[in-house]
XYZ file of C-alpha atoms in Angstrom:
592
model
C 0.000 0.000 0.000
C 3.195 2.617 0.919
C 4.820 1.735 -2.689
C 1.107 2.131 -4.135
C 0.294 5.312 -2.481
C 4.344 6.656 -3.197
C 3.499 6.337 -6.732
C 0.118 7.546 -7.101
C 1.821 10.942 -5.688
C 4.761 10.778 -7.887
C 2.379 10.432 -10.966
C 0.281 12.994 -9.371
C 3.042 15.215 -8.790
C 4.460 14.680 -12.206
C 1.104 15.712 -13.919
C 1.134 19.001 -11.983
C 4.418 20.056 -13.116
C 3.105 18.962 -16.671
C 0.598 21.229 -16.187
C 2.596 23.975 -14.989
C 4.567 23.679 -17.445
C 2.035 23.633 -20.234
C 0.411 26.600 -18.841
C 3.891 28.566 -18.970
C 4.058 27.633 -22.211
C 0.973 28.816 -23.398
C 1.863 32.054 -21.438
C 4.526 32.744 -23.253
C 3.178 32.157 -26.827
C 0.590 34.024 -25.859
C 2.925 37.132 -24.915
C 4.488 36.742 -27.655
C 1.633 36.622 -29.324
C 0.331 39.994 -28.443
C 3.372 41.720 -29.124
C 3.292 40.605 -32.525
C -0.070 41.885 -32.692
C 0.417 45.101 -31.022
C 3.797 45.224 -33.731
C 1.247 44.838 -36.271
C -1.287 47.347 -35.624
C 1.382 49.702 -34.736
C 2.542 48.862 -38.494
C -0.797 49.555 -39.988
C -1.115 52.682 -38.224
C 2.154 54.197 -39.494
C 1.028 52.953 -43.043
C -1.904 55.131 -42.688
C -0.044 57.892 -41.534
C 2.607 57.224 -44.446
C -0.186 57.063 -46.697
C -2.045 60.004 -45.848
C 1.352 62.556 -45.909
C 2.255 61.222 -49.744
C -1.440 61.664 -50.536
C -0.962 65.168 -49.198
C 2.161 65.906 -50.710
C 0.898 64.824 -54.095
C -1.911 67.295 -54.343
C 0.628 70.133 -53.243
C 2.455 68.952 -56.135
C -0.595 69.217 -58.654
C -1.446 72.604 -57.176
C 1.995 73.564 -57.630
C 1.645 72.160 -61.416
C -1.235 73.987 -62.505
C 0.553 77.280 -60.912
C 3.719 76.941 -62.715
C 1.154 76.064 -65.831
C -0.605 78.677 -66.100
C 2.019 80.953 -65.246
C 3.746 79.352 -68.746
C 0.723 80.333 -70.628
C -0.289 83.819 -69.524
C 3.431 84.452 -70.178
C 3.420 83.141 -73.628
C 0.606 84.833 -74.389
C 1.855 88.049 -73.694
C 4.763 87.310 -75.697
C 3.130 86.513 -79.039
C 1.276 90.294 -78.598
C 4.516 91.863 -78.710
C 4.931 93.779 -82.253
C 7.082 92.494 -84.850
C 7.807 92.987 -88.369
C 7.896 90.928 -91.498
C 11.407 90.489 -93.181
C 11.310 91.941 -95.926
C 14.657 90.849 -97.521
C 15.150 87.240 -99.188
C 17.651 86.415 -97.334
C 18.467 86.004 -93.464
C 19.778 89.215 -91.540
C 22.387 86.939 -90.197
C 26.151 87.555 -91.609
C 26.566 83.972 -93.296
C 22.726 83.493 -94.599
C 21.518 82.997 -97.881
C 18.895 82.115 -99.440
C 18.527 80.931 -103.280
C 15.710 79.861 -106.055
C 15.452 76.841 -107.020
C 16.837 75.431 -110.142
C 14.422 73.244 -112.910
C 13.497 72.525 -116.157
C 10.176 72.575 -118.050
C 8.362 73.078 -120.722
C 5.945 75.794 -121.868
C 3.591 75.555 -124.448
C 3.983 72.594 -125.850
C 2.334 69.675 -127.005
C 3.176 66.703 -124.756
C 1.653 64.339 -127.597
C 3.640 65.807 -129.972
C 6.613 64.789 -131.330
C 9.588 66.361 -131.059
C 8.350 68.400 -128.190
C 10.845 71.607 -127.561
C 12.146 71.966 -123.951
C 14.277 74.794 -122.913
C 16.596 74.966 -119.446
C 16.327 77.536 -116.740
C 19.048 78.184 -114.379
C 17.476 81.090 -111.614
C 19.048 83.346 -109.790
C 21.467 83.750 -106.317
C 20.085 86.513 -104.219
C 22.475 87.371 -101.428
C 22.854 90.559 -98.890
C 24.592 93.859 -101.486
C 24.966 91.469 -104.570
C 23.729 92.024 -107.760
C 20.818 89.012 -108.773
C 22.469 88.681 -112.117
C 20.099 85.878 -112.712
C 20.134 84.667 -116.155
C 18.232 81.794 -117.531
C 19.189 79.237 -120.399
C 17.036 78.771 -123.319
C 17.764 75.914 -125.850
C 15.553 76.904 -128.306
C 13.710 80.382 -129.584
C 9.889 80.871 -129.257
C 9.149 82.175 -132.833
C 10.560 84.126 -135.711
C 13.696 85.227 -136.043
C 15.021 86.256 -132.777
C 11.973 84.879 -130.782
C 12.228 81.551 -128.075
C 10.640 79.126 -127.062
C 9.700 79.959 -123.124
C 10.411 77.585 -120.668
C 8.480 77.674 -116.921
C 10.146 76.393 -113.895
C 8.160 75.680 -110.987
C 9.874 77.565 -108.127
C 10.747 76.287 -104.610
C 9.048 77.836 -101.256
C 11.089 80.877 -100.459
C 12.034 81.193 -96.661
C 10.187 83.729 -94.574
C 11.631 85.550 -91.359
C 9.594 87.207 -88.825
C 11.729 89.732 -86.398
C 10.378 90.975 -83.114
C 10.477 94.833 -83.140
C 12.043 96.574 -79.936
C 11.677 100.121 -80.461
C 11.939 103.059 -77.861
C 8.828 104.375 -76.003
C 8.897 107.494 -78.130
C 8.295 105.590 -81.286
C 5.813 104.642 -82.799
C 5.030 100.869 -82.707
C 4.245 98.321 -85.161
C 1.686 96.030 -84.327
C 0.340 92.991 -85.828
C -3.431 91.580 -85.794
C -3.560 87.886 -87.517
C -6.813 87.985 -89.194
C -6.363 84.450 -90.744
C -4.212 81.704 -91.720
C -1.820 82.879 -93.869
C -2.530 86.718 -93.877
C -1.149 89.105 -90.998
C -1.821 92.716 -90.927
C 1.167 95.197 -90.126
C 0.030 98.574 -89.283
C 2.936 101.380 -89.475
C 3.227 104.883 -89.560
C 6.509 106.471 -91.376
C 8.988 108.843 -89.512
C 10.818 110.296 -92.669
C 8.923 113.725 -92.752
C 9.706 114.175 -96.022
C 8.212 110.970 -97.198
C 4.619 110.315 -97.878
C 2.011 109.192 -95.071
C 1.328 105.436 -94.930
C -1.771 104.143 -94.376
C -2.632 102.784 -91.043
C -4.203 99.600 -92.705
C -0.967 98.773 -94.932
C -1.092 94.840 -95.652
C 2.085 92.919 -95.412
C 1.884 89.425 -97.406
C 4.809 87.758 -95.279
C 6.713 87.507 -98.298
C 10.274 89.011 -99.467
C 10.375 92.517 -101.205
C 11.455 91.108 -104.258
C 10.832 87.392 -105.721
C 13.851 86.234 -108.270
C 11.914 82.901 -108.312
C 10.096 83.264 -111.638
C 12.101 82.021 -114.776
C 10.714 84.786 -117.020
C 10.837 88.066 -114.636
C 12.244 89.494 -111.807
C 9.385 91.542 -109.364
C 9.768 93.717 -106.530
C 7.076 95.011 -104.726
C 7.792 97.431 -102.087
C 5.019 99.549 -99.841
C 6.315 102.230 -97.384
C 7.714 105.276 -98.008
C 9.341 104.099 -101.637
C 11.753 106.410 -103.087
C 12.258 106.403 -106.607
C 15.832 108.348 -108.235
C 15.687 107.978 -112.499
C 18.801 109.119 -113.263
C 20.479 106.794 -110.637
C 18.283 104.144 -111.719
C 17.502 103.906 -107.970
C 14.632 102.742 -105.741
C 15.211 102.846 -102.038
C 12.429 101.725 -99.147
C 12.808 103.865 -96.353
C 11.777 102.456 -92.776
C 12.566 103.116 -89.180
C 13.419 99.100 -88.171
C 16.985 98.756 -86.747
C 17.931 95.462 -88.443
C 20.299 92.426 -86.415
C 23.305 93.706 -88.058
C 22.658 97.097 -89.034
C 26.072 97.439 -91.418
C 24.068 95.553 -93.857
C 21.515 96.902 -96.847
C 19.308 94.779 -98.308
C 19.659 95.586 -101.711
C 18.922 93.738 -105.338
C 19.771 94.597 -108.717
C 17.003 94.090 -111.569
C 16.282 94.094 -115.023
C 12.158 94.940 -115.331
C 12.074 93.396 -118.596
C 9.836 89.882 -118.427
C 12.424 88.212 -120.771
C 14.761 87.217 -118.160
C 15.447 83.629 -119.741
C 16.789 85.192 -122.536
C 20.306 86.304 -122.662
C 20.702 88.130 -125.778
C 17.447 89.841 -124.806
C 18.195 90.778 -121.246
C 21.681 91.775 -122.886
C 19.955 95.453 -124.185
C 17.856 96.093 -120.555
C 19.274 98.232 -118.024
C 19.398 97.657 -114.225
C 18.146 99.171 -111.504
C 19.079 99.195 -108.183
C 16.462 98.397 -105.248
C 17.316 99.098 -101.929
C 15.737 98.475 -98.193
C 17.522 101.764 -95.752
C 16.829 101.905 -92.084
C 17.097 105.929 -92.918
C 20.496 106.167 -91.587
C 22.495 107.972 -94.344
C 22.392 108.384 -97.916
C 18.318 108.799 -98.537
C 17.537 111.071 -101.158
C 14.852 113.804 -99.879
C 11.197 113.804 -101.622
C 10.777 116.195 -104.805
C 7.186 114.971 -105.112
C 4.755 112.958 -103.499
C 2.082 110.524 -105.286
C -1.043 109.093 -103.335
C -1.356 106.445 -106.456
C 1.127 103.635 -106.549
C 3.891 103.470 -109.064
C 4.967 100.051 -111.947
C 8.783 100.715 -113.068
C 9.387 98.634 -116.192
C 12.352 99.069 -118.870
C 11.890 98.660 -123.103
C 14.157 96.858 -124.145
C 15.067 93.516 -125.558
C 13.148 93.075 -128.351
C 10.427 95.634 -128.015
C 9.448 96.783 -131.424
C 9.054 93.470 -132.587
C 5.088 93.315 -132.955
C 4.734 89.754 -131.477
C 7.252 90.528 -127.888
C 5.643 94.358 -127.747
C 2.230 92.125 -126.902
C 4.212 89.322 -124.745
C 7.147 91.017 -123.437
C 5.508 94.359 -121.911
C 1.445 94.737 -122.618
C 0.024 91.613 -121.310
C 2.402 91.579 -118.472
C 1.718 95.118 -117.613
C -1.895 94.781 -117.965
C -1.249 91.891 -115.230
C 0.508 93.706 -113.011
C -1.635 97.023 -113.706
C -4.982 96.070 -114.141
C -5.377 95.512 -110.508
C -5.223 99.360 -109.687
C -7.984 100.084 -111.949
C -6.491 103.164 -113.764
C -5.047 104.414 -110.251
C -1.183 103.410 -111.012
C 1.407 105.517 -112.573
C 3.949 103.989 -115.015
C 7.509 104.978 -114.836
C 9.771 104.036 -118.046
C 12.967 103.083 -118.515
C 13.300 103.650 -122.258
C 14.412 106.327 -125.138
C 12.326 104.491 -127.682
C 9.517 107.417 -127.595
C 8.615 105.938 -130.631
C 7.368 103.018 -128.451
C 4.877 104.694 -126.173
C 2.900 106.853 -129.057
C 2.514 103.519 -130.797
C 0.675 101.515 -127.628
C -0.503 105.012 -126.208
C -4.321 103.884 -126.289
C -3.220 101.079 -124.077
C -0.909 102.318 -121.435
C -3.888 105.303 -121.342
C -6.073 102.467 -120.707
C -4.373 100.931 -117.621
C -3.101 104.083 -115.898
C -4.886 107.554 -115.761
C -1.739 109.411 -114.818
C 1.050 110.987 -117.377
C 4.057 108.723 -117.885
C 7.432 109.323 -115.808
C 10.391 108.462 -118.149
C 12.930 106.582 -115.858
C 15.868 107.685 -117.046
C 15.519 111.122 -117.925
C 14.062 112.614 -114.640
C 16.353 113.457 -111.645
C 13.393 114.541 -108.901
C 12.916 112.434 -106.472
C 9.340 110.747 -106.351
C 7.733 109.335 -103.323
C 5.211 106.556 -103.722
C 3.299 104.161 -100.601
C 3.645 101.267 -102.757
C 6.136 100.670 -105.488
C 6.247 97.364 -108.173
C 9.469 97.148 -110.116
C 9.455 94.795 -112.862
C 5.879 92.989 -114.590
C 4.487 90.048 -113.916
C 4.404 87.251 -116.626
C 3.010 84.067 -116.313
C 3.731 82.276 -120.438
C 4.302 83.301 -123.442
C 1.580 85.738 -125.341
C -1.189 84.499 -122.537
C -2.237 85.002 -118.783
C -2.596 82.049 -115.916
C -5.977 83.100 -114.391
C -4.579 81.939 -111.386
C -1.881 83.030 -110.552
C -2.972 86.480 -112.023
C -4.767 89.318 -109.359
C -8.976 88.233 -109.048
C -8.181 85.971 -111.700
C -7.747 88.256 -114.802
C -7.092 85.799 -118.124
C -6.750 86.689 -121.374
C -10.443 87.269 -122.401
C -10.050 89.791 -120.133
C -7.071 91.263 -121.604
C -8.698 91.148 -125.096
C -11.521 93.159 -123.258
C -9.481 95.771 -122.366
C -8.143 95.665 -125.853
C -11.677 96.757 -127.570
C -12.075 99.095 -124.827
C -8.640 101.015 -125.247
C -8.928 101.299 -128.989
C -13.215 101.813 -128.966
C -13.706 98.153 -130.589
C -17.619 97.634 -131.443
C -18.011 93.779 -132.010
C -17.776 91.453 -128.847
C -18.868 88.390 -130.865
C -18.773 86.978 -134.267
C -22.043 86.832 -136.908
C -23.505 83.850 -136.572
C -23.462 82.485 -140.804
C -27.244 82.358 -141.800
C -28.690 84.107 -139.084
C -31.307 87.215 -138.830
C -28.159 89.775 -140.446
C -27.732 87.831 -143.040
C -24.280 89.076 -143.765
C -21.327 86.869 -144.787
C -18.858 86.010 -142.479
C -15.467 88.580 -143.126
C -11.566 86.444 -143.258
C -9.121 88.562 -142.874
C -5.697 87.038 -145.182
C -2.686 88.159 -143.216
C -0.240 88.974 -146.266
C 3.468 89.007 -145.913
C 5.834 90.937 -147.701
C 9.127 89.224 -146.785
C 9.931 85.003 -146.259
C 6.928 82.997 -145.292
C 4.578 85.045 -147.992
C 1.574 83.328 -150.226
C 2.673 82.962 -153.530
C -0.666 82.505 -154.398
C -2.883 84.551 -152.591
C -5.429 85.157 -155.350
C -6.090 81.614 -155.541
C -6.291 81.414 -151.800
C -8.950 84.510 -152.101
C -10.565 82.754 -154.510
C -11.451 79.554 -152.962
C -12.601 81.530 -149.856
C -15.090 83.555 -151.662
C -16.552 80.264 -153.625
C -16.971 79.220 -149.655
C -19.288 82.068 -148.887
C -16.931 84.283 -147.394
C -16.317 88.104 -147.607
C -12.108 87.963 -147.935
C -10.351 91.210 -146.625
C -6.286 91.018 -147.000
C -4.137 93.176 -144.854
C -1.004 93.315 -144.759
C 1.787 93.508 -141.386
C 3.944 96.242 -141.489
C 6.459 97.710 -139.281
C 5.041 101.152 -138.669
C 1.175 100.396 -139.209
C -1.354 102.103 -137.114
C -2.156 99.788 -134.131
C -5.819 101.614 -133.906
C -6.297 101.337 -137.647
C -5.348 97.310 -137.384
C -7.049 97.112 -134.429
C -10.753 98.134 -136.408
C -10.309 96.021 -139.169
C -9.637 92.624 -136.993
C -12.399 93.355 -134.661
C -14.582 93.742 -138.173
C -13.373 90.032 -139.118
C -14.792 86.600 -137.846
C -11.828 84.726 -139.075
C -8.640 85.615 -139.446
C -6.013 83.259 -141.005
C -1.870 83.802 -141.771
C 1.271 81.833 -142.097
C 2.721 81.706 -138.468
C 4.367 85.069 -137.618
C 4.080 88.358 -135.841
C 0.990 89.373 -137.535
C -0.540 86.794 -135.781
C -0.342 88.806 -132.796
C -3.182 90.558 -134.163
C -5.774 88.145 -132.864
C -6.194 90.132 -129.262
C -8.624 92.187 -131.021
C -10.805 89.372 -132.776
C -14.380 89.159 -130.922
C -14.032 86.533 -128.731
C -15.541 82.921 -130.222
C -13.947 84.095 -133.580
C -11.442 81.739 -135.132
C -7.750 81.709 -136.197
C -6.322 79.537 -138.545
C -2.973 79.327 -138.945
C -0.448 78.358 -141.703
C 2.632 76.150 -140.219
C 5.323 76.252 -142.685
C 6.722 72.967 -143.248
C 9.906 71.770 -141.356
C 8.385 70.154 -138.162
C 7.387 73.784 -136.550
C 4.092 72.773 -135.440
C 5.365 72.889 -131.615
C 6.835 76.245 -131.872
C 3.807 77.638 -133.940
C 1.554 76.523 -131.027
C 3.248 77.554 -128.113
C 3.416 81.482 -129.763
C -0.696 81.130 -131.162
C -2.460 78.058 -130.418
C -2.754 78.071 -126.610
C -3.146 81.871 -126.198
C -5.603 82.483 -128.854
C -7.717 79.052 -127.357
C -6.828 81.274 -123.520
C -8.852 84.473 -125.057
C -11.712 82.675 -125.972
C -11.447 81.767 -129.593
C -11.483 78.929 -132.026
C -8.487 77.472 -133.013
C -7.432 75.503 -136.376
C -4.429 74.714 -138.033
C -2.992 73.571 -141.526
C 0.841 72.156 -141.705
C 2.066 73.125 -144.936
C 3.150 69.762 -147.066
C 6.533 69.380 -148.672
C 4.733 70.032 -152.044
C 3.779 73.592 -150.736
C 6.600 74.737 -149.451
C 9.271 76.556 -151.887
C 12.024 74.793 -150.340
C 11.955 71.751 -152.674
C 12.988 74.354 -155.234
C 16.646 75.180 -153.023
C 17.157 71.602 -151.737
C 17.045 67.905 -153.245
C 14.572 65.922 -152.202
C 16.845 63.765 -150.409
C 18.106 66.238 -148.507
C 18.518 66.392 -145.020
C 15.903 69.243 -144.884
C 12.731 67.110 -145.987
C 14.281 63.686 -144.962
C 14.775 64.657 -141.192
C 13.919 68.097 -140.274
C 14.871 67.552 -136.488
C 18.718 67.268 -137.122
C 18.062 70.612 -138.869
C 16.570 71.539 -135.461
C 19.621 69.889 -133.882
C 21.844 72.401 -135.109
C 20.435 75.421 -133.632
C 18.011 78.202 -133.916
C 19.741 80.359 -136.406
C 19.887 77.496 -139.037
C 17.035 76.421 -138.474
C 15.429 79.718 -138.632
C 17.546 80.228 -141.923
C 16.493 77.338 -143.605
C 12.842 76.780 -142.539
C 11.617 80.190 -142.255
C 13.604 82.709 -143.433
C 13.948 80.925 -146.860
C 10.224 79.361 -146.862
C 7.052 80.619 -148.904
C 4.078 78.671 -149.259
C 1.625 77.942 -152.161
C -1.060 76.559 -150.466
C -3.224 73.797 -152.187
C -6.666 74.987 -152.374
C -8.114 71.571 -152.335
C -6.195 70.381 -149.471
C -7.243 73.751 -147.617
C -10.797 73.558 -148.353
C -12.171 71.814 -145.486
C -10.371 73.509 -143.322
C -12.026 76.596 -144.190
C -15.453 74.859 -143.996
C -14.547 73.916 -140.390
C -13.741 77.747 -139.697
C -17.687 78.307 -140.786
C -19.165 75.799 -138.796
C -17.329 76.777 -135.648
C -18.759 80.406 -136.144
C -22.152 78.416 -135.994
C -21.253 77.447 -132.533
């Protein structure tokens, strides 16, 4: 019983301490416990504290954002309604900036479907800070007769604009600048030269340079201000009060206002004149006289006199550049041909209302607002409508025409209608190479066809006003191709031309001078290619010469022998029969 009650003690005693020890245990994990827990909610609150700063500090930082951002704005908003100016020089104001034209090739006026199409090359011009443009272009071949070439158009590369902030002192007068659209700005300015006309508080500036060199065929300046214009030093100056970057510097360009400038040996007899931009500084010549009316400075030369270039050298580009102005514009001259302006008088009293300012021959100084030196041409003996101011073409032109020299007829009769009246040709009849040598045949066959013939002859010093009645009196007018040609700007428009090509594989150049302008001013066109059996020459060459066999290495050897040899040297006898229908196509178109 001791041993048994001994070791129910023991085990009792050994259970306890079990116990004990269990319970210290579970203590302890259970301390341990609770710190971990009290470790974790102290972690969760300093997350949330953690959480709520960078919240905090993140919406300080957008506030701070939006600040700074529209700070950046109102500033840059100010900024672009500071005044500035448009450049008004093709070229940079920095020291080592240039800017060029662009070089190309093309072809004007002829007939892609063609063969033998003629294609001339065009090399344009370097503009740079005091240096003459000098621009020249190359021209393979002539245009017509003689001394005449075929025109070449180059399509010109984007010219670089430059606009220049204006600081000026608080005393001055400031420019300021309203952008009304797109691509127009407005540039209001008031000149300081007291001497110098008033500008106009509305004066447009077209963001463009003062002069363009980019046209193959002319060189244009068009300057508004206070323009200065000196004749005998062949001198236009454009005085203004901005202090350019490097004010040691003119912008300056040296011209030829002839629209011929592809042509060398044209350009070769044109004068130059000198435009220049002046800050005022020094060297500006004081005003003799002041015009309200703008002012077009053009030269005669080249081949003026010639009846076909009078028309596309100088008229039709003037009447471009002029008609604009509606008779407000007055023309100043660079010429000594006199001759010259009581010839086309009727005209150039038709485009400008003021008397006529010979360039060279006048040493006052005349102040203009606006100032265009050179004319505007857009292909030969013709006007692009649009590229030409509110889209003036030649019907327009031939318009003008009847209205300078008091033209009655606007239209052609209409063959077997209420006037009953035949329907007049006019025979252009030549007195030198490329004559009919047998007109009364030709006359002949024309009156058999119901027409009433009238033959008129081209000469050198006829009456423009006297030629100018009896074309407008004619509903077809026919010739071999040539100056007299030219004549068809006073036809009533829907009348038709017809004319002769002599043979030799002209037809390109003969279309370039007649068909696509005289198509431009509203009329009928039609055309008869003279046949190796009309043309004289078989009677100077064998028929196996290279002259019928293969005109184009005729071509090949230049303009003056070909010129020599295919018109120069060429009449035609024209073969009724073959013509006939021809003519019966000119009366059926007048029925249109």
């Amino acid at each position: 019983m001791a041993i048994s009650s001994d070791k129910t003690r023991s085990k009792v005693s050994g259970q306890i301490i079990f116990r004990s020890k269990v319970e210290a245990i579970e203590q302890s994990v259970t301390q341990k416990m609770g710190y971990e827990m009290i470790l974790i909610k102290s972690l969760k609150r300093m997350e949330a504290r953690k959480l709520g700063l960078a919240l905090l500090g993140g919406f300080f930082v957008g506030v701070v954002a939006c600040f700074i951002f529209m700070t950046v704005s109102t500033a840059t908003q100010q900024l672009s309604n500071l005044p500035y100016v448009v450049n008004a020089s093709p070229v940079a104001e920095s020291s080592n900036s240039s800017q060029r034209s662009g070089r190309g090739h093309g072809t004007e006026g002829s007939n892609p479907s063609s063969d033998g199409a003629t294609r001339t090359k065009q090399t344009s011009s370097s503009t740079r800070d005091d240096a003459p443009s000098g621009g020249q272009a190359k021209a393979s071949n002539l245009e017509s007769e003689g001394d005449k070439k075929t025109e070449a158009r180059q399509p010109s590369k984007n010219q670089k604009e430059e606009i220049i902030e204006s600081k000026q002192p608080e005393g001055d007068k400031k420019t300021e600048a309203r952008q009304p659209s797109k691509n127009q700005k407005e540039e209001v300015i008031e000149s300081k030269q007291p001497d110098g006309p008033r500008i106009s508080q509305s004066t447009k500036s077209r963001r463009k340079p003062a002069c363009d060199l980019s046209n193959p065929r002319t060189d244009v300046c068009d300057l508004e201000g206070d323009v200065r214009i000196h004749g005998k030093s062949a001198s236009v100056v454009l005085v203004t009060d901005r202090r350019p970057r490097n004010s040691g510097r003119t912008k300056s360009w040296r011209i030829k206002p002839y629209a011929r400038k592809f042509d060398k040996a044209a350009m070769a007899h044109v004068h130059e004149v000198s435009v220049r931009v002046s800050n005022g500084l020094g060297g500006i010549p004081a005003c003799s006289a002041n015009h309200s009316d703008p002012a077009i400075v053009f030269a005669l030369g080249g081949y003026t006199g010639n009846y076909y270039h009078d028309f596309t050298d100088v008229l039709i580009p003037l009447f471009i550049t002029s008609q604009r102005f509606d008779g407000a514009v007055q023309f100043v001259i660079e010429t000594i041909n006199l001759w010259w302006i009581s010839k086309y008088e009727q005209i150039l009293r038709s485009l400008s209302r003021h008397e006529i300012i010979f360039f060279n021959s006048d040493d006052r100084v005349h102040c203009y607002r606006r100032v265009v030196v050179g004319l505007h041409s857009h292909k030969a003996l013709s006007i692009d409508p649009t590229r030409a101011p509110n889209g003036y073409s030649m019907v327009d032109f031939t318009k003008r025409m009847r209205v300078a020299y008091s033209l009655e007829r606007d239209s052609p009769i209409r063959p077997g209608g209420a006037e009953a009246k035949k329907p007049r040709l006019l025979l252009i009849s030549r007195q030198g190479s490329r004559r009919f040598t047998n007109l009364g045949e030709i006359v002949r066959t024309a009156e058999e066809l119901d027409f009433e013939v009238v033959v008129a002859e081209a000469k050198m010093g006829s009456n423009v006003a006297d030629i100018a009645r009896v074309v407008n009196s004619c509903d077809v007018m026919m010739g071999v191709h040539g100056a007299g040609l030219t004549n068809f700007v006073f036809l009533p428009t829907n009348a038709v031309v017809i004319q002769i090509v002599p043979f030799g594989k002209l037809e390109d150049i003969a279309r370039a001078c007649f068909a696509y302008p005289s198509v431009d001013a509203g009329l009928h066109y039609l055309e008869h290619s003279v046949s190796e059996d009309e043309s004289n020459l078989r009677e100077l060459y064998p028929r196996d010469h290279a002259v019928f066999r293969d005109p184009k290495s005729i071509h090949r050897l230049g303009w003056n022998k070909m010129g020599e040899v295919y018109l120069d040297k060429q009449n035609v006898n024209l073969d009724a029969d073959r013509f006939r229908p021809l003519l019966l196509k000119a009366r059926q178109l007048l029925h249109q």
